[in-house]
Amino acid sequence: MSGTDRSRKTALPPGPVVILVRPQLGENIGMVARAMLNCGLSELRLVRPRDGWPSATAEAAASGALSVLESAQLFASTEAAIADLQRVYATTARTRGMVKPIVTPNQAALELRHEAAAGRRTGLMFGPERSGLVNDDIALADTAVTVPLNPAFASLNLAQAVLLVGHAWFLAHDETPPRRLDTNAGAPASKAELVNFFERLEAELDETGFLFPPEKRPSMVRNLRNMFQRMVPTESEVNTLHGVIVALRGKKGKGAKRSGG
Amino acid sequence: MSGTDRSRKTALPPGPVVILVRPQLGENIGMVARAMLNCGLSELRLVRPRDGWPSATAEAAASGALSVLESAQLFASTEAAIADLQRVYATTARTRGMVKPIVTPNQAALELRHEAAAGRRTGLMFGPERSGLVNDDIALADTAVTVPLNPAFASLNLAQAVLLVGHAWFLAHDETPPRRLDTNAGAPASKAELVNFFERLEAELDETGFLFPPEKRPSMVRNLRNMFQRMVPTESEVNTLHGVIVALRGKKGKGAKRSGG
């Protein structure tokens, strides 16, 4: 899906630094840059990337997220890469043989948001593709982050791990309503327009004898009204419905306004 | 990160069918299969894949998620692919020129969970890599799903879109505690063990004259106790702390139990 709209500015606060420890493939670094920018993260640090830096394969895989790659910083050690940060989260599938607090990405996102609000610099560490972070790197972090996944198939590539953790961070700042009706700038119909349509429909159906017998008419009317309420039509769509009635009744010239579509 | 543990069974309910409409690259179909299995989704349907089916490139890209590819079903049209489903969500970056309810992946996940609990068959539709779903396909769906992303950089590849929507579904069934302490089977220290350590530390510090002057001693003790409470040590770690005190004091043979490591 491509919904990029460069005219829209992000109002995101500065996010955590993403630290890739000894990444192996340039392609994965590029895909990480893309996933970061998808989630509004821009600050990338690399600890001894195996295939050198800068990387043409990283640029090719970044799908346009070059700003992230161009500003990426190189470090010789994990300690150096996190030296200026106050809180560091280490992404790992398991904390073997260590006693460590472990959070979900959603919990990490809430905590990172709180740390940032308190003026603290934060980081998210990710390990090499093949092996993940070693315990000595994890011991440098405050907290481990483990992405809940199907335990029978939990292998995630590096960019996918960054995407899932980064997206949890993005959502912690996102105010998209969970459910909305996209009317594409069309105005929702007012209740007066809707009731006008209901009465029109019911009058036409009375003429045809559909709302019969009389003792059932009230519940039939309520059912029809509920059906069309669920449609949540726009003004224009109510006009379309009037047009549909006219067409179905075959009464030319008796329609209300012209159909909207 | 790789945390696969094939001995662990998933207790996930049947998830939505994933329908890829006219997917272009076999590689992407393979990566979709992997992302699906990461999230506990197993039922894949393909509407007219451009490069034919089965696909060796899909298998190569699936990183072991072959069960999803082997059971994938082929369809000649979107209508046929969703015919037996009662609720269908269409993933799209935008609903251009259409009046459509739009939900976030988290909201879709909650609704899909509810639909499944009511015994209904559900599906998640994804469009071709380059263009996404066409409006005629979206009009076949109940609801659109749009992944909230950085509006300045919202280009997501097909497998990433499946991963984010699928992972929201997975999390709607996941009971991982947001924050926990992984003690790797070590027992948390009891409060008696902790108080015993506190008193040992304070007695040693009294001997050195560190807890001085006397009127400050109570607050210094409270601060120290809070510092070690935040450590949330295990039994074994409390023993280590006793050993550290012995070592720092240089009092051989006076230690409590041996250090735990």
Short mmCIF file of C-alpha atoms in Angstrom, two decimals:
data_model
loop_
_atom_site.label_atom_id
_atom_site.label_comp_id
_atom_site.label_asym_id
_atom_site.label_seq_id
_atom_site.Cartn_x
_atom_site.Cartn_y
_atom_site.Cartn_z
CA MET A 1 0.00 0.00 0.00
CA SER A 2 1.27 3.44 -0.85
CA GLY A 3 -0.40 6.34 0.85
CA THR A 4 2.48 8.79 0.95
CA ASP A 5 1.40 12.40 0.99
CA ARG A 6 4.45 14.59 1.23
CA SER A 7 2.32 17.67 1.85
CA ARG A 8 1.32 16.26 5.24
CA LYS A 9 3.70 17.08 8.00
CA THR A 10 4.25 14.74 10.89
CA ALA A 11 3.78 16.12 14.36
CA LEU A 12 5.72 13.27 15.93
CA PRO A 13 8.10 13.98 18.80
CA PRO A 14 11.73 12.89 18.43
CA GLY A 15 11.72 9.12 18.58
CA PRO A 16 14.20 6.63 19.95
CA VAL A 17 17.50 6.17 18.15
CA VAL A 18 17.59 2.85 16.28
CA ILE A 19 20.90 1.05 16.87
CA LEU A 20 21.78 -1.87 14.60
CA VAL A 21 24.56 -3.89 16.21
CA ARG A 22 26.82 -5.62 13.66
CA PRO A 23 24.21 -5.81 10.88
CA GLN A 24 25.24 -8.21 8.13
CA LEU A 25 23.48 -7.29 4.88
CA GLY A 26 23.28 -3.82 3.37
CA GLU A 27 19.89 -4.77 1.95
CA ASN A 28 18.54 -5.25 5.46
CA ILE A 29 19.92 -1.90 6.60
CA GLY A 30 18.07 -0.28 3.70
CA MET A 31 14.84 -2.06 4.56
CA VAL A 32 15.29 -0.99 8.19
CA ALA A 33 15.61 2.64 7.02
CA ARG A 34 12.36 2.30 5.10
CA ALA A 35 10.55 0.71 8.06
CA MET A 36 11.89 3.44 10.36
CA LEU A 37 10.64 6.25 8.14
CA ASN A 38 7.25 4.51 7.77
CA CYS A 39 7.00 4.84 11.54
CA GLY A 40 8.38 8.38 11.81
CA LEU A 41 11.80 7.31 13.15
CA SER A 42 14.81 8.98 11.58
CA GLU A 43 17.94 8.50 13.69
CA LEU A 44 19.96 5.39 12.77
CA ARG A 45 23.23 4.23 14.31
CA LEU A 46 25.32 1.34 13.05
CA VAL A 47 27.81 -0.64 15.12
CA ARG A 48 30.41 -2.23 12.82
CA PRO A 49 28.24 -3.19 9.82
CA ARG A 50 29.81 -6.32 8.33
CA ASP A 51 29.84 -5.24 4.69
CA GLY A 52 31.10 -1.69 5.24
CA TRP A 53 29.48 1.70 5.05
CA PRO A 54 28.13 3.51 3.06
CA SER A 55 26.38 0.72 1.19
CA ALA A 56 24.91 0.85 -2.32
CA THR A 57 22.74 -2.20 -1.59
CA ALA A 58 21.33 -0.42 1.46
CA GLU A 59 20.41 2.57 -0.69
CA ALA A 60 18.76 0.35 -3.29
CA ALA A 61 16.65 -1.39 -0.66
CA ALA A 62 15.57 1.78 1.15
CA SER A 63 12.76 2.58 -1.31
CA GLY A 64 13.43 6.28 -0.95
CA ALA A 65 14.24 6.46 2.74
CA LEU A 66 17.66 7.85 1.89
CA SER A 67 17.54 10.62 4.47
CA VAL A 68 17.76 7.98 7.19
CA LEU A 69 20.79 6.33 5.57
CA GLU A 70 22.57 9.59 4.83
CA SER A 71 22.38 10.73 8.44
CA ALA A 72 23.25 7.31 9.88
CA GLN A 73 26.19 7.34 12.30
CA LEU A 74 28.89 4.68 12.55
CA PHE A 75 30.27 3.37 15.85
CA ALA A 76 33.01 0.93 16.77
CA SER A 77 31.22 -0.51 19.79
CA THR A 78 27.76 -0.83 21.31
CA GLU A 79 28.99 1.11 24.34
CA ALA A 80 29.96 4.05 22.13
CA ALA A 81 26.71 3.90 20.16
CA ILE A 82 24.56 4.26 23.29
CA ALA A 83 26.86 6.48 25.36
CA ASP A 84 24.67 9.61 25.23
CA LEU A 85 21.37 7.78 25.84
CA GLN A 86 19.63 7.46 29.19
CA ARG A 87 17.31 4.55 28.40
CA VAL A 88 18.02 1.68 26.05
CA TYR A 89 15.73 -1.19 25.04
CA ALA A 90 17.25 -4.31 23.51
CA THR A 91 15.09 -6.24 21.06
CA THR A 92 15.56 -9.97 21.45
CA ALA A 93 13.61 -13.17 20.99
CA ARG A 94 14.91 -14.66 24.23
CA THR A 95 16.98 -13.61 27.23
CA ARG A 96 18.88 -16.81 27.72
CA GLY A 97 20.33 -17.27 31.18
CA MET A 98 19.85 -13.65 32.20
CA VAL A 99 17.55 -11.96 34.67
CA LYS A 100 16.06 -9.09 32.70
CA PRO A 101 12.81 -7.16 32.57
CA ILE A 102 11.00 -7.92 29.31
CA VAL A 103 8.33 -5.73 27.76
CA THR A 104 6.06 -6.01 24.74
CA PRO A 105 6.54 -3.48 21.92
CA ASN A 106 3.35 -1.70 22.99
CA GLN A 107 4.62 -1.37 26.55
CA ALA A 108 8.03 -0.22 25.30
CA ALA A 109 6.27 2.40 23.18
CA LEU A 110 4.40 3.80 26.18
CA GLU A 111 7.57 3.88 28.27
CA LEU A 112 9.60 5.48 25.46
CA ARG A 113 6.93 8.11 25.07
CA HIS A 114 7.09 8.88 28.78
CA GLU A 115 10.91 9.00 28.75
CA ALA A 116 10.88 11.39 25.81
CA ALA A 117 8.33 13.61 27.56
CA ALA A 118 10.74 13.75 30.52
CA GLY A 119 13.46 14.99 28.19
CA ARG A 120 15.43 11.74 28.12
CA ARG A 121 17.25 10.33 25.11
CA THR A 122 16.29 6.76 24.28
CA GLY A 123 17.41 3.97 21.99
CA LEU A 124 16.17 0.70 20.51
CA MET A 125 18.89 -1.89 19.88
CA PHE A 126 18.66 -4.69 17.31
CA GLY A 127 21.21 -7.46 16.81
CA PRO A 128 22.74 -9.15 13.79
CA GLU A 129 20.39 -10.99 11.42
CA ARG A 130 21.68 -14.48 12.07
CA SER A 131 22.10 -14.51 15.82
CA GLY A 132 20.46 -11.48 17.38
CA LEU A 133 22.01 -9.48 20.19
CA VAL A 134 24.60 -11.23 22.34
CA ASN A 135 24.07 -11.25 26.10
CA ASP A 136 26.84 -8.69 26.65
CA ASP A 137 24.92 -6.22 24.49
CA ILE A 138 21.62 -7.01 26.22
CA ALA A 139 23.32 -6.43 29.59
CA LEU A 140 24.00 -2.83 28.45
CA ALA A 141 20.25 -2.21 28.06
CA ASP A 142 17.72 -1.31 30.72
CA THR A 143 15.05 -3.59 29.35
CA ALA A 144 14.51 -6.29 26.75
CA VAL A 145 11.74 -6.02 24.15
CA THR A 146 10.27 -9.24 22.77
CA VAL A 147 7.69 -9.17 20.00
CA PRO A 148 4.86 -11.62 20.76
CA LEU A 149 4.65 -13.99 17.79
CA ASN A 150 3.32 -17.43 16.93
CA PRO A 151 5.61 -19.55 19.13
CA ALA A 152 5.68 -22.26 16.48
CA PHE A 153 7.07 -19.82 13.87
CA ALA A 154 8.73 -16.80 15.41
CA SER A 155 11.52 -16.09 12.95
CA LEU A 156 11.35 -12.41 12.01
CA ASN A 157 13.80 -10.66 9.74
CA LEU A 158 15.62 -7.56 10.93
CA ALA A 159 13.48 -5.03 9.05
CA GLN A 160 10.27 -6.75 10.15
CA ALA A 161 11.41 -6.56 13.78
CA VAL A 162 12.15 -2.84 13.37
CA LEU A 163 8.78 -2.37 11.65
CA LEU A 164 6.78 -4.05 14.42
CA VAL A 165 8.58 -2.29 17.28
CA GLY A 166 8.70 1.03 15.40
CA HIS A 167 5.03 0.83 14.49
CA ALA A 168 4.08 0.25 18.13
CA TRP A 169 5.98 3.47 18.88
CA PHE A 170 4.16 5.27 16.05
CA LEU A 171 0.75 4.07 17.28
CA ALA A 172 1.50 5.35 20.79
CA HIS A 173 1.41 8.84 19.25
CA ASP A 174 -1.25 8.23 16.63
CA GLU A 175 -4.76 9.58 16.98
CA THR A 176 -6.42 7.84 14.05
CA PRO A 177 -9.96 6.96 15.15
CA PRO A 178 -10.36 3.17 15.36
CA ARG A 179 -13.41 3.28 13.08
CA ARG A 180 -14.67 6.10 10.94
CA LEU A 181 -16.71 6.60 7.80
CA ASP A 182 -14.72 8.12 4.98
CA THR A 183 -17.30 10.18 3.09
CA ASN A 184 -14.73 11.68 0.74
CA ALA A 185 -15.84 15.20 1.63
CA GLY A 186 -19.51 14.34 1.15
CA ALA A 187 -21.76 15.62 3.94
CA PRO A 188 -23.51 12.98 6.05
CA ALA A 189 -27.27 13.15 5.53
CA SER A 190 -29.18 15.01 8.24
CA LYS A 191 -31.85 13.09 10.10
CA ALA A 192 -34.47 15.27 8.38
CA GLU A 193 -33.21 14.12 4.98
CA LEU A 194 -33.20 10.54 6.16
CA VAL A 195 -36.74 10.71 7.63
CA ASN A 196 -37.94 12.38 4.43
CA PHE A 197 -36.53 9.43 2.50
CA PHE A 198 -38.07 6.90 4.92
CA GLU A 199 -41.51 8.48 4.52
CA ARG A 200 -41.14 8.58 0.76
CA LEU A 201 -40.17 4.91 0.67
CA GLU A 202 -42.98 3.91 3.02
CA ALA A 203 -45.58 5.87 1.02
CA GLU A 204 -44.48 4.19 -2.18
CA LEU A 205 -44.52 0.77 -0.52
CA ASP A 206 -48.01 1.48 0.87
CA GLU A 207 -49.17 2.16 -2.68
CA THR A 208 -47.82 -1.21 -3.81
CA GLY A 209 -49.39 -3.06 -0.88
CA PHE A 210 -45.98 -4.26 0.37
CA LEU A 211 -46.52 -3.06 3.98
CA PHE A 212 -49.29 -5.56 4.65
CA PRO A 213 -51.10 -6.64 6.84
CA PRO A 214 -51.68 -3.37 8.76
CA GLU A 215 -50.81 -4.84 12.18
CA LYS A 216 -47.36 -5.76 10.88
CA ARG A 217 -46.74 -2.38 9.27
CA PRO A 218 -45.10 -0.72 12.33
CA SER A 219 -42.46 -3.42 12.77
CA MET A 220 -41.84 -3.64 9.01
CA VAL A 221 -41.29 0.13 8.95
CA ARG A 222 -38.89 -0.05 11.89
CA ASN A 223 -36.92 -2.85 10.24
CA LEU A 224 -36.61 -0.89 6.99
CA ARG A 225 -35.58 2.27 8.85
CA ASN A 226 -32.92 0.35 10.77
CA MET A 227 -31.58 -1.17 7.53
CA PHE A 228 -31.13 2.25 5.95
CA GLN A 229 -29.76 3.76 9.19
CA ARG A 230 -27.02 1.12 9.09
CA MET A 231 -26.14 2.36 5.62
CA VAL A 232 -25.17 5.77 7.17
CA PRO A 233 -25.73 7.50 3.83
CA THR A 234 -24.44 10.91 2.78
CA GLU A 235 -26.74 13.65 1.45
CA SER A 236 -25.80 12.69 -2.06
CA GLU A 237 -26.48 9.03 -1.41
CA VAL A 238 -29.97 9.83 -0.07
CA ASN A 239 -30.64 11.54 -3.39
CA THR A 240 -29.42 8.40 -5.14
CA LEU A 241 -31.89 6.36 -3.08
CA HIS A 242 -34.77 8.67 -4.10
CA GLY A 243 -33.69 8.12 -7.70
CA VAL A 244 -33.62 4.36 -7.20
CA ILE A 245 -37.22 4.43 -5.92
CA VAL A 246 -38.38 6.50 -8.87
CA ALA A 247 -36.64 4.18 -11.29
CA LEU A 248 -38.02 1.04 -9.70
CA ARG A 249 -41.55 2.45 -9.59
CA GLY A 250 -41.32 3.50 -13.22
CA LYS A 251 -42.90 6.88 -12.41
CA LYS A 252 -41.00 9.21 -14.71
CA GLY A 253 -41.02 12.88 -13.73
CA LYS A 254 -42.28 12.18 -10.24
CA GLY A 255 -38.79 11.98 -8.68
CA ALA A 256 -37.47 14.34 -6.08
CA LYS A 257 -34.08 15.86 -6.86
CA ARG A 258 -31.99 14.13 -9.49
CA SER A 259 -30.02 11.13 -8.37
CA GLY A 260 -26.58 11.94 -7.05
CA GLY A 261 -24.84 9.10 -8.61
CA MET B 1 15.07 -12.30 15.90
CA SER B 2 14.44 -16.00 15.93
CA GLY B 3 12.52 -17.38 18.84
CA THR B 4 10.81 -20.33 17.20
CA ASP B 5 9.97 -23.11 19.59
CA ARG B 6 8.20 -25.86 17.70
CA SER B 7 7.33 -27.64 20.92
CA ARG B 8 4.96 -24.81 21.82
CA LYS B 9 1.51 -25.16 20.41
CA THR B 10 -0.56 -22.16 19.50
CA ALA B 11 -3.97 -21.87 21.03
CA LEU B 12 -5.09 -19.38 18.42
CA PRO B 13 -8.60 -19.60 17.01
CA PRO B 14 -9.00 -19.90 13.22
CA GLY B 15 -7.98 -16.55 11.79
CA PRO B 16 -9.21 -14.61 8.79
CA VAL B 17 -8.38 -15.93 5.34
CA VAL B 18 -5.72 -13.78 3.65
CA ILE B 19 -6.67 -13.01 0.05
CA LEU B 20 -3.98 -11.61 -2.25
CA VAL B 21 -5.63 -10.08 -5.28
CA ARG B 22 -3.46 -10.25 -8.43
CA PRO B 23 -0.11 -10.37 -6.59
CA GLN B 24 2.81 -9.67 -8.89
CA LEU B 25 6.00 -11.20 -7.47
CA GLY B 26 6.36 -14.74 -6.19
CA GLU B 27 8.93 -13.43 -3.71
CA ASN B 28 6.28 -11.25 -2.10
CA ILE B 29 3.83 -14.14 -1.87
CA GLY B 30 6.52 -16.11 -0.03
CA MET B 31 7.21 -13.24 2.35
CA VAL B 32 3.47 -12.90 2.95
CA ALA B 33 3.33 -16.60 3.88
CA ARG B 34 6.13 -16.07 6.37
CA ALA B 35 4.45 -12.98 7.88
CA MET B 36 1.14 -14.86 8.10
CA LEU B 37 2.68 -17.78 9.96
CA ASN B 38 4.52 -15.39 12.29
CA CYS B 39 1.08 -14.14 13.26
CA GLY B 40 -0.64 -17.52 13.43
CA LEU B 41 -2.54 -17.12 10.14
CA SER B 42 -2.50 -20.09 7.81
CA GLU B 43 -5.18 -19.81 5.12
CA LEU B 44 -3.99 -18.08 1.94
CA ARG B 45 -6.00 -17.47 -1.24
CA LEU B 46 -4.58 -16.07 -4.47
CA VAL B 47 -6.58 -14.32 -7.16
CA ARG B 48 -4.78 -14.61 -10.51
CA PRO B 49 -1.12 -14.28 -9.40
CA ARG B 50 0.71 -12.63 -12.29
CA ASP B 51 3.67 -14.99 -12.46
CA GLY B 52 1.74 -18.23 -12.13
CA TRP B 53 1.35 -20.79 -9.38
CA PRO B 54 3.03 -22.70 -7.78
CA SER B 55 6.08 -20.48 -7.58
CA ALA B 56 9.65 -21.51 -6.75
CA THR B 57 10.53 -17.91 -5.86
CA ALA B 58 7.65 -17.83 -3.40
CA GLU B 59 8.95 -20.99 -1.73
CA ALA B 60 12.47 -19.58 -1.53
CA ALA B 61 11.22 -16.39 0.13
CA ALA B 62 8.93 -18.11 2.64
CA SER B 63 11.74 -18.91 5.11
CA GLY B 64 10.11 -22.19 5.99
CA ALA B 65 6.46 -21.15 5.93
CA LEU B 66 5.82 -23.75 3.23
CA SER B 67 2.67 -25.11 4.84
CA VAL B 68 0.94 -21.83 4.04
CA LEU B 69 2.02 -21.94 0.39
CA GLU B 70 1.18 -25.62 -0.08
CA SER B 71 -2.37 -25.15 1.13
CA ALA B 72 -2.92 -21.87 -0.78
CA GLN B 73 -5.97 -21.85 -3.03
CA LEU B 74 -6.18 -20.26 -6.49
CA PHE B 75 -9.19 -18.26 -7.70
CA ALA B 76 -10.09 -16.63 -10.99
CA SER B 77 -11.87 -13.64 -9.44
CA THR B 78 -12.13 -11.72 -6.19
CA GLU B 79 -15.84 -12.60 -6.04
CA ALA B 80 -15.01 -16.32 -6.14
CA ALA B 81 -12.24 -15.96 -3.58
CA ILE B 82 -14.54 -14.42 -0.97
CA ALA B 83 -17.77 -16.22 -1.85
CA ASP B 84 -17.95 -18.34 1.32
CA LEU B 85 -16.99 -15.52 3.70
CA GLN B 86 -19.42 -13.40 5.70
CA ARG B 87 -17.14 -10.46 6.54
CA VAL B 88 -14.35 -9.10 4.40
CA TYR B 89 -11.89 -6.31 5.19
CA ALA B 90 -9.99 -4.65 2.35
CA THR B 91 -6.56 -3.26 3.15
CA THR B 92 -5.93 -0.02 1.34
CA ALA B 93 -3.97 3.18 1.79
CA ARG B 94 -6.84 5.33 0.56
CA THR B 95 -10.48 4.95 -0.41
CA ARG B 96 -10.53 7.38 -3.29
CA GLY B 97 -13.96 8.68 -4.21
CA MET B 98 -15.84 6.08 -2.21
CA VAL B 99 -17.93 6.27 0.94
CA LYS B 100 -16.57 3.46 3.08
CA PRO B 101 -16.07 2.69 6.74
CA ILE B 102 -12.35 2.64 7.56
CA VAL B 103 -10.83 0.94 10.57
CA THR B 104 -7.34 0.70 12.02
CA PRO B 105 -5.68 -2.74 12.11
CA ASN B 106 -6.27 -2.90 15.88
CA GLN B 107 -9.96 -2.19 15.42
CA ALA B 108 -10.18 -4.71 12.58
CA ALA B 109 -8.53 -7.27 14.86
CA LEU B 110 -11.12 -6.75 17.58
CA GLU B 111 -13.97 -6.98 15.08
CA LEU B 112 -12.50 -10.08 13.41
CA ARG B 113 -12.16 -11.71 16.79
CA HIS B 114 -15.80 -10.97 17.55
CA GLU B 115 -16.94 -12.25 14.14
CA ALA B 116 -14.99 -15.48 14.60
CA ALA B 117 -16.49 -15.94 18.08
CA ALA B 118 -19.92 -15.64 16.45
CA GLY B 119 -18.97 -18.45 14.06
CA ARG B 120 -18.53 -16.25 10.99
CA ARG B 121 -15.89 -16.75 8.32
CA THR B 122 -13.78 -13.68 7.66
CA GLY B 123 -11.18 -12.48 5.19
CA LEU B 124 -8.48 -9.84 4.80
CA MET B 125 -7.92 -8.66 1.21
CA PHE B 126 -4.68 -7.15 -0.08
CA GLY B 127 -4.13 -5.70 -3.55
CA PRO B 128 -1.31 -5.89 -6.09
CA GLU B 129 2.07 -4.49 -5.04
CA ARG B 130 2.15 -1.59 -7.46
CA SER B 131 -1.35 -0.23 -7.28
CA GLY B 132 -3.21 -1.76 -4.35
CA LEU B 133 -6.82 -2.89 -4.53
CA VAL B 134 -9.01 -1.32 -7.20
CA ASN B 135 -12.25 0.31 -6.12
CA ASP B 136 -14.34 -2.54 -7.55
CA ASP B 137 -12.56 -4.94 -5.20
CA ILE B 138 -12.93 -2.58 -2.24
CA ALA B 139 -16.65 -2.29 -2.97
CA LEU B 140 -16.92 -6.06 -2.38
CA ALA B 141 -15.64 -5.63 1.18
CA ASP B 142 -17.60 -4.60 4.26
CA THR B 143 -14.88 -2.34 5.57
CA ALA B 144 -11.53 -0.84 4.59
CA VAL B 145 -8.46 -1.24 6.78
CA THR B 146 -5.81 1.47 6.64
CA VAL B 147 -2.55 1.13 8.55
CA PRO B 148 -1.67 4.41 10.29
CA LEU B 149 1.81 5.40 9.07
CA ASN B 150 4.03 8.45 8.80
CA PRO B 151 2.00 10.46 6.26
CA ALA B 152 5.22 11.75 4.72
CA PHE B 153 6.43 8.21 3.99
CA ALA B 154 3.63 5.68 3.89
CA SER B 155 4.84 3.25 1.24
CA LEU B 156 4.62 -0.26 2.67
CA ASN B 157 5.42 -3.42 0.76
CA LEU B 158 2.86 -6.21 0.52
CA ALA B 159 4.43 -8.49 3.13
CA GLN B 160 4.90 -5.59 5.55
CA ALA B 161 1.22 -4.69 5.18
CA VAL B 162 0.24 -8.31 5.88
CA LEU B 163 2.64 -8.36 8.85
CA LEU B 164 1.22 -5.23 10.47
CA VAL B 165 -2.43 -6.18 9.98
CA GLY B 166 -1.78 -9.82 10.86
CA HIS B 167 0.19 -8.90 13.96
CA ALA B 168 -2.65 -6.70 15.19
CA TRP B 169 -4.88 -9.78 14.85
CA PHE B 170 -2.32 -11.88 16.72
CA LEU B 171 -2.08 -9.34 19.55
CA ALA B 172 -5.87 -9.30 19.94
CA HIS B 173 -5.52 -12.91 21.12
CA ASP B 174 -2.18 -12.59 22.88
CA GLU B 175 -1.89 -12.56 26.65
CA THR B 176 1.79 -11.70 27.01
CA PRO B 177 2.09 -9.43 30.07
CA PRO B 178 3.17 -5.93 29.00
CA ARG B 179 6.10 -6.00 31.43
CA ARG B 180 7.56 -8.91 33.32
CA LEU B 181 10.86 -9.95 34.85
CA ASP B 182 12.37 -12.98 33.16
CA THR B 183 14.21 -14.72 35.99
CA ASN B 184 15.13 -17.74 33.84
CA ALA B 185 13.60 -20.11 36.37
CA GLY B 186 15.40 -18.45 39.29
CA ALA B 187 13.15 -17.78 42.29
CA PRO B 188 12.58 -14.13 43.20
CA ALA B 189 14.13 -13.35 46.59
CA SER B 190 11.68 -13.32 49.46
CA LYS B 191 11.39 -10.12 51.45
CA ALA B 192 13.06 -11.89 54.39
CA GLU B 193 16.12 -12.63 52.23
CA LEU B 194 16.15 -9.05 51.03
CA VAL B 195 15.83 -7.55 54.53
CA ASN B 196 18.56 -9.91 55.71
CA PHE B 197 20.79 -8.52 52.96
CA PHE B 198 19.83 -4.92 53.77
CA GLU B 199 20.74 -5.42 57.42
CA ARG B 200 24.02 -7.09 56.49
CA LEU B 201 24.92 -4.24 54.15
CA GLU B 202 23.95 -1.59 56.70
CA ALA B 203 25.94 -3.31 59.48
CA GLU B 204 29.02 -3.45 57.26
CA LEU B 205 28.56 0.18 56.25
CA ASP B 206 28.14 1.17 59.93
CA GLU B 207 31.51 -0.49 60.64
CA THR B 208 33.16 1.58 57.89
CA GLY B 209 31.55 4.80 59.10
CA PHE B 210 29.75 5.33 55.75
CA LEU B 211 26.31 5.89 57.31
CA PHE B 212 27.30 9.15 58.97
CA PRO B 213 26.22 11.49 60.54
CA PRO B 214 23.65 9.60 62.68
CA GLU B 215 20.76 11.97 61.91
CA LYS B 216 21.16 11.21 58.21
CA ARG B 217 21.38 7.46 58.70
CA PRO B 218 17.63 6.72 58.38
CA SER B 219 17.27 8.45 55.02
CA MET B 220 20.54 6.96 53.72
CA VAL B 221 19.26 3.51 54.68
CA ARG B 222 15.94 4.14 52.94
CA ASN B 223 17.69 5.29 49.80
CA LEU B 224 19.93 2.22 49.74
CA ARG B 225 16.98 -0.09 50.36
CA ASN B 226 15.02 1.52 47.53
CA MET B 227 18.01 1.17 45.18
CA PHE B 228 18.24 -2.56 45.84
CA GLN B 229 14.45 -3.00 45.75
CA ARG B 230 14.52 -1.59 42.22
CA MET B 231 17.01 -4.30 41.33
CA VAL B 232 14.27 -6.93 42.06
CA PRO B 233 16.93 -9.58 42.68
CA THR B 234 16.45 -13.34 42.67
CA GLU B 235 17.49 -15.56 45.59
CA SER B 236 20.69 -16.40 43.77
CA GLU B 237 21.41 -12.74 43.07
CA VAL B 238 21.00 -11.87 46.77
CA ASN B 239 23.69 -14.46 47.47
CA THR B 240 25.87 -12.77 44.84
CA LEU B 241 25.36 -9.45 46.62
CA HIS B 242 26.44 -10.99 49.93
CA GLY B 243 29.55 -12.27 48.16
CA VAL B 244 30.22 -8.82 46.69
CA ILE B 245 30.12 -7.29 50.18
CA VAL B 246 32.50 -9.92 51.54
CA ALA B 247 34.88 -9.39 48.64
CA LEU B 248 34.82 -5.60 48.92
CA ARG B 249 35.37 -5.74 52.69
CA GLY B 250 38.23 -8.17 52.27
CA LYS B 251 36.91 -10.32 55.14
CA LYS B 252 37.66 -13.83 53.94
CA GLY B 253 35.64 -16.62 55.49
CA LYS B 254 33.07 -14.26 56.96
CA GLY B 255 30.70 -14.48 53.99
CA ALA B 256 27.21 -15.89 54.13
CA LYS B 257 26.43 -18.51 51.53
CA ARG B 258 28.65 -18.68 48.47
CA SER B 259 27.89 -16.23 45.71
CA GLY B 260 25.40 -17.47 43.17
CA GLY B 261 27.34 -16.23 40.23
#
